[in-house]
Amino acid sequence: MSFFTDGPRSRPLFPVPEQELFGYNGRPWVETPHEYIVPAILPWSMPLGRAERTIVALRGIEVWPESVSFQLSVYSRDLLLDEPGEGLIDHRRVPDYNALLVGVLFPDGRRASSETISVPSATKPDQPVLRAQGLGGSAFHVDHEIFLWPLPPDGPMEFIVQWLDRDIEESRTSLDGTAIRDAAKEAGEIWPGLPARKSHGLPVRRVGAQAMITPAWPAQAPPPLPQPQRSSPPPASDQPPGAPLPTRLPRRAR
């Protein structure tokens, strides 16, 4: 007897066309490659900032071949958010220095933080990238993923948290950058050898959140379009000033 007793269901009348996963785009500074890599897990759990009624804690670290993501949680005895999915960190606008801020400091002096307005870049950045994303939770507990590229250098790195509205002054926690780099070697590829997405020689541009494929622009500007010929202006009216306007406009010359 099968453990799952329900039989197979019939296919829908209008099935959705199947889609295939293309190969990794090779831009590790944009986001974590969840669809292509199983990360190594560092089960590091510790408070990063604490006040009487609020705690910011690290729950673990996922390490990718060229980046790292910190699993961050906020716990509070007061209401945090009506919509936990939005998260408490928003670096898409001018930062609020009284709100929750996070940052990292590498041993070589490089730094990145949520006080910088961060958007994905098509070219490889020359500075570290830090980006936060809300993962949901409840009114009193909100989870975040803090994405960091590249991997930290060998040596101790600092994770900094500040939240003045919640009485959490700047708090620094030392993490082992060498252990993070070593863990990256254990991240495993899921689908080796996937074909790359074909663009058919057409450049791809982004409009908002939607990707559009457009034909290549010509090397030279196209000739100007012919302008329509305008008819001669109607003769000046001989009506005295203040007279009522005619009810019918003069016909345009054909």
CSV table of C-alpha atoms in Angstrom, one decimal:
chain,number,residue,atom,x,y,z
A,1,MET,CA,0.0,0.0,0.0
A,2,SER,CA,1.4,3.4,-1.0
A,3,PHE,CA,2.0,6.0,1.7
A,4,PHE,CA,0.4,8.7,-0.5
A,5,THR,CA,-3.1,7.3,-1.2
A,6,ASP,CA,-4.3,10.0,-3.6
A,7,GLY,CA,-3.9,9.2,-7.3
A,8,PRO,CA,-2.4,11.4,-10.0
A,9,ARG,CA,-4.5,14.3,-11.0
A,10,SER,CA,-5.4,15.1,-14.6
A,11,ARG,CA,-3.5,17.8,-16.4
A,12,PRO,CA,-5.1,21.2,-16.8
A,13,LEU,CA,-6.9,21.9,-20.1
A,14,PHE,CA,-4.5,24.8,-20.9
A,15,PRO,CA,-1.1,23.8,-19.5
A,16,VAL,CA,1.5,26.5,-18.9
A,17,PRO,CA,4.5,26.2,-21.3
A,18,GLU,CA,7.4,24.6,-19.6
A,19,GLN,CA,10.5,26.8,-18.8
A,20,GLU,CA,14.1,25.8,-18.4
A,21,LEU,CA,16.7,27.2,-16.1
A,22,PHE,CA,19.6,28.8,-17.9
A,23,GLY,CA,23.1,28.9,-16.7
A,24,TYR,CA,24.4,31.2,-14.0
A,25,ASN,CA,24.9,34.8,-15.3
A,26,GLY,CA,28.3,35.0,-13.5
A,27,ARG,CA,27.5,38.2,-11.6
A,28,PRO,CA,28.0,37.3,-7.9
A,29,TRP,CA,27.8,40.9,-6.7
A,30,VAL,CA,24.1,41.2,-7.7
A,31,GLU,CA,22.5,38.5,-5.4
A,32,THR,CA,23.0,35.1,-3.9
A,33,PRO,CA,22.9,32.3,-6.5
A,34,HIS,CA,20.1,30.3,-4.7
A,35,GLU,CA,19.1,28.5,-7.9
A,36,TYR,CA,22.6,27.2,-8.7
A,37,ILE,CA,24.5,26.7,-5.5
A,38,VAL,CA,23.9,24.9,-2.2
A,39,PRO,CA,25.7,27.2,0.3
A,40,ALA,CA,27.9,26.1,3.2
A,41,ILE,CA,26.3,26.8,6.6
A,42,LEU,CA,28.1,28.3,9.5
A,43,PRO,CA,25.8,27.9,12.6
A,44,TRP,CA,27.0,31.1,14.3
A,45,SER,CA,24.3,32.4,16.6
A,46,MET,CA,24.9,35.5,18.8
A,47,PRO,CA,23.4,38.8,19.8
A,48,LEU,CA,24.7,41.7,17.7
A,49,GLY,CA,22.9,44.5,19.6
A,50,ARG,CA,20.7,44.6,22.7
A,51,ALA,CA,18.5,47.1,24.5
A,52,GLU,CA,15.9,46.6,27.3
A,53,ARG,CA,13.1,45.7,24.9
A,54,THR,CA,14.8,44.9,21.6
A,55,ILE,CA,17.5,42.4,20.5
A,56,VAL,CA,19.2,42.2,17.1
A,57,ALA,CA,20.7,38.7,16.7
A,58,LEU,CA,22.7,36.7,14.1
A,59,ARG,CA,21.0,33.3,13.5
A,60,GLY,CA,23.5,31.8,11.0
A,61,ILE,CA,25.6,32.4,7.9
A,62,GLU,CA,25.2,31.0,4.4
A,63,VAL,CA,28.5,31.1,2.5
A,64,TRP,CA,28.6,31.1,-1.3
A,65,PRO,CA,31.6,30.7,-3.6
A,66,GLU,CA,32.0,34.5,-3.9
A,67,SER,CA,29.6,36.1,-1.4
A,68,VAL,CA,28.0,35.6,2.0
A,69,SER,CA,24.6,36.1,3.5
A,70,PHE,CA,23.9,36.8,7.1
A,71,GLN,CA,20.6,35.6,8.6
A,72,LEU,CA,19.6,38.4,10.9
A,73,SER,CA,16.6,38.5,13.3
A,74,VAL,CA,15.1,41.3,15.3
A,75,TYR,CA,13.1,40.5,18.5
A,76,SER,CA,11.0,43.0,20.4
A,77,ARG,CA,8.5,43.3,23.2
A,78,ASP,CA,7.0,46.2,21.3
A,79,LEU,CA,5.3,46.3,17.9
A,80,LEU,CA,7.9,46.3,15.2
A,81,LEU,CA,6.0,46.3,11.9
A,82,ASP,CA,2.5,45.9,10.7
A,83,GLU,CA,3.9,44.3,7.5
A,84,PRO,CA,6.9,42.2,8.5
A,85,GLY,CA,7.7,41.2,4.9
A,86,GLU,CA,8.9,44.7,4.2
A,87,GLY,CA,11.7,44.4,6.7
A,88,LEU,CA,13.2,47.0,9.0
A,89,ILE,CA,16.2,48.0,6.8
A,90,ASP,CA,15.6,50.0,3.6
A,91,HIS,CA,18.7,51.3,1.8
A,92,ARG,CA,16.7,52.2,-1.4
A,93,ARG,CA,16.2,55.7,-0.1
A,94,VAL,CA,18.1,58.3,2.0
A,95,PRO,CA,18.9,56.6,5.3
A,96,ASP,CA,17.2,57.3,8.5
A,97,TYR,CA,20.1,57.3,11.1
A,98,ASN,CA,17.7,56.7,13.9
A,99,ALA,CA,16.4,53.5,12.3
A,100,LEU,CA,18.2,50.1,12.2
A,101,LEU,CA,21.5,50.3,10.4
A,102,VAL,CA,23.9,47.4,9.7
A,103,GLY,CA,27.4,47.4,8.2
A,104,VAL,CA,30.7,45.4,7.9
A,105,LEU,CA,34.3,46.5,8.2
A,106,PHE,CA,36.9,44.3,6.5
A,107,PRO,CA,40.4,43.8,8.0
A,108,ASP,CA,41.9,45.8,5.1
A,109,GLY,CA,39.8,48.8,5.8
A,110,ARG,CA,37.1,48.3,3.2
A,111,ARG,CA,33.5,48.8,4.4
A,112,ALA,CA,29.9,48.6,3.3
A,113,SER,CA,26.7,49.5,5.1
A,114,SER,CA,22.9,49.9,4.7
A,115,GLU,CA,23.3,53.7,4.8
A,116,THR,CA,24.3,53.6,1.2
A,117,ILE,CA,21.6,53.5,-1.5
A,118,SER,CA,22.3,50.1,-3.1
A,119,VAL,CA,21.0,49.0,-6.5
A,120,PRO,CA,22.3,46.0,-8.6
A,121,SER,CA,25.1,47.0,-10.9
A,122,ALA,CA,25.7,45.6,-14.4
A,123,THR,CA,29.4,45.9,-14.1
A,124,LYS,CA,31.7,44.6,-11.3
A,125,PRO,CA,31.9,47.2,-8.5
A,126,ASP,CA,35.2,48.3,-7.1
A,127,GLN,CA,33.8,48.4,-3.5
A,128,PRO,CA,32.0,45.9,-1.3
A,129,VAL,CA,28.3,45.5,-1.8
A,130,LEU,CA,25.9,45.1,1.1
A,131,ARG,CA,22.1,44.7,0.5
A,132,ALA,CA,19.3,43.8,3.0
A,133,GLN,CA,16.1,42.0,2.3
A,134,GLY,CA,13.1,41.4,4.6
A,135,LEU,CA,12.1,37.7,4.9
A,136,GLY,CA,8.9,38.1,7.0
A,137,GLY,CA,8.2,37.2,10.5
A,138,SER,CA,5.6,38.6,12.9
A,139,ALA,CA,4.7,41.8,14.5
A,140,PHE,CA,7.3,41.2,17.2
A,141,HIS,CA,9.9,39.2,15.2
A,142,VAL,CA,11.3,40.1,11.8
A,143,ASP,CA,13.9,38.1,9.8
A,144,HIS,CA,16.3,39.6,7.3
A,145,GLU,CA,19.0,38.4,4.8
A,146,ILE,CA,22.0,40.6,4.7
A,147,PHE,CA,23.9,40.0,1.4
A,148,LEU,CA,27.6,40.8,1.3
A,149,TRP,CA,30.0,40.7,-1.7
A,150,PRO,CA,32.8,39.8,-1.9
A,151,LEU,CA,34.0,37.3,0.7
A,152,PRO,CA,35.9,38.9,3.5
A,153,PRO,CA,39.7,38.7,3.5
A,154,ASP,CA,41.5,36.5,6.0
A,155,GLY,CA,41.4,37.8,9.5
A,156,PRO,CA,38.8,39.3,11.9
A,157,MET,CA,36.0,41.3,10.3
A,158,GLU,CA,33.5,43.4,12.2
A,159,PHE,CA,29.7,43.4,11.9
A,160,ILE,CA,28.3,46.7,13.1
A,161,VAL,CA,24.7,47.3,14.3
A,162,GLN,CA,23.1,50.6,15.4
A,163,TRP,CA,19.4,51.5,16.2
A,164,LEU,CA,19.1,54.8,18.0
A,165,ASP,CA,15.3,54.7,18.1
A,166,ARG,CA,15.5,51.5,20.1
A,167,ASP,CA,18.4,52.6,22.3
A,168,ILE,CA,20.9,50.4,20.6
A,169,GLU,CA,24.2,52.4,20.3
A,170,GLU,CA,26.8,51.4,17.7
A,171,SER,CA,27.7,47.8,18.6
A,172,ARG,CA,30.6,45.8,16.9
A,173,THR,CA,30.9,42.1,16.8
A,174,SER,CA,34.1,40.4,15.5
A,175,LEU,CA,33.6,37.5,13.1
A,176,ASP,CA,36.3,35.2,11.7
A,177,GLY,CA,36.8,36.1,8.0
A,178,THR,CA,39.2,33.2,7.5
A,179,ALA,CA,36.6,30.6,8.6
A,180,ILE,CA,34.1,32.2,6.2
A,181,ARG,CA,36.6,31.9,3.3
A,182,ASP,CA,37.3,28.3,4.1
A,183,ALA,CA,33.6,27.5,4.3
A,184,ALA,CA,33.1,28.9,0.7
A,185,LYS,CA,35.1,25.9,-0.6
A,186,GLU,CA,32.3,23.6,0.6
A,187,ALA,CA,29.5,25.3,-1.4
A,188,GLY,CA,28.3,22.9,-4.0
A,189,GLU,CA,27.1,23.5,-7.6
A,190,ILE,CA,23.6,22.0,-8.3
A,191,TRP,CA,23.4,22.1,-12.1
A,192,PRO,CA,26.9,22.0,-13.7
A,193,GLY,CA,27.0,22.7,-17.5
A,194,LEU,CA,23.7,24.5,-18.0
A,195,PRO,CA,23.5,26.4,-21.3
A,196,ALA,CA,23.7,30.2,-21.2
A,197,ARG,CA,20.7,32.3,-22.1
A,198,LYS,CA,20.7,33.2,-25.8
A,199,SER,CA,20.2,36.9,-26.7
A,200,HIS,CA,20.3,36.4,-30.5
A,201,GLY,CA,22.6,39.3,-30.8
A,202,LEU,CA,20.0,41.8,-29.4
A,203,PRO,CA,21.0,44.1,-26.6
A,204,VAL,CA,19.1,43.8,-23.4
A,205,ARG,CA,18.0,46.8,-21.5
A,206,ARG,CA,16.0,47.2,-18.3
A,207,VAL,CA,13.0,49.4,-17.9
A,208,GLY,CA,12.1,49.4,-14.2
A,209,ALA,CA,11.8,45.8,-13.0
A,210,GLN,CA,11.0,44.5,-16.5
A,211,ALA,CA,13.7,43.3,-19.0
A,212,MET,CA,13.0,44.2,-22.6
A,213,ILE,CA,14.9,43.0,-25.7
A,214,THR,CA,15.2,45.7,-28.3
A,215,PRO,CA,16.8,45.8,-31.8
A,216,ALA,CA,20.3,47.2,-32.0
A,217,TRP,CA,20.2,51.0,-32.6
A,218,PRO,CA,21.6,52.2,-35.9
A,219,ALA,CA,25.1,53.5,-36.0
A,220,GLN,CA,23.8,56.8,-37.5
A,221,ALA,CA,20.8,58.8,-36.5
A,222,PRO,CA,17.8,58.2,-38.8
A,223,PRO,CA,16.9,61.1,-41.2
A,224,PRO,CA,14.3,63.5,-39.8
A,225,LEU,CA,10.7,62.7,-40.7
A,226,PRO,CA,9.1,65.0,-43.3
A,227,GLN,CA,7.1,67.8,-41.7
A,228,PRO,CA,3.5,68.3,-42.9
A,229,GLN,CA,2.9,71.4,-44.9
A,230,ARG,CA,0.8,74.0,-43.2
A,231,SER,CA,-1.9,75.9,-44.9
A,232,SER,CA,-1.7,79.7,-45.2
A,233,PRO,CA,-3.2,81.5,-42.3
A,234,PRO,CA,-6.8,82.8,-42.7
A,235,PRO,CA,-7.3,86.4,-43.7
A,236,ALA,CA,-7.4,88.9,-40.8
A,237,SER,CA,-10.9,89.7,-39.6
A,238,ASP,CA,-12.3,93.1,-40.3
A,239,GLN,CA,-14.6,93.0,-37.3
A,240,PRO,CA,-14.3,95.9,-34.9
A,241,PRO,CA,-12.8,95.3,-31.4
A,242,GLY,CA,-15.2,93.9,-28.9
A,243,ALA,CA,-17.4,92.3,-31.6
A,244,PRO,CA,-18.7,88.7,-30.8
A,245,LEU,CA,-16.6,86.0,-32.4
A,246,PRO,CA,-18.1,84.1,-35.4
A,247,THR,CA,-19.9,80.9,-34.6
A,248,ARG,CA,-18.1,79.0,-37.4
A,249,LEU,CA,-14.4,79.0,-38.0
A,250,PRO,CA,-13.1,79.6,-41.6
A,251,ARG,CA,-12.4,76.5,-43.6
A,252,ARG,CA,-8.8,75.4,-44.0
A,253,ALA,CA,-7.4,75.7,-47.5
A,254,ARG,CA,-7.3,72.4,-49.3
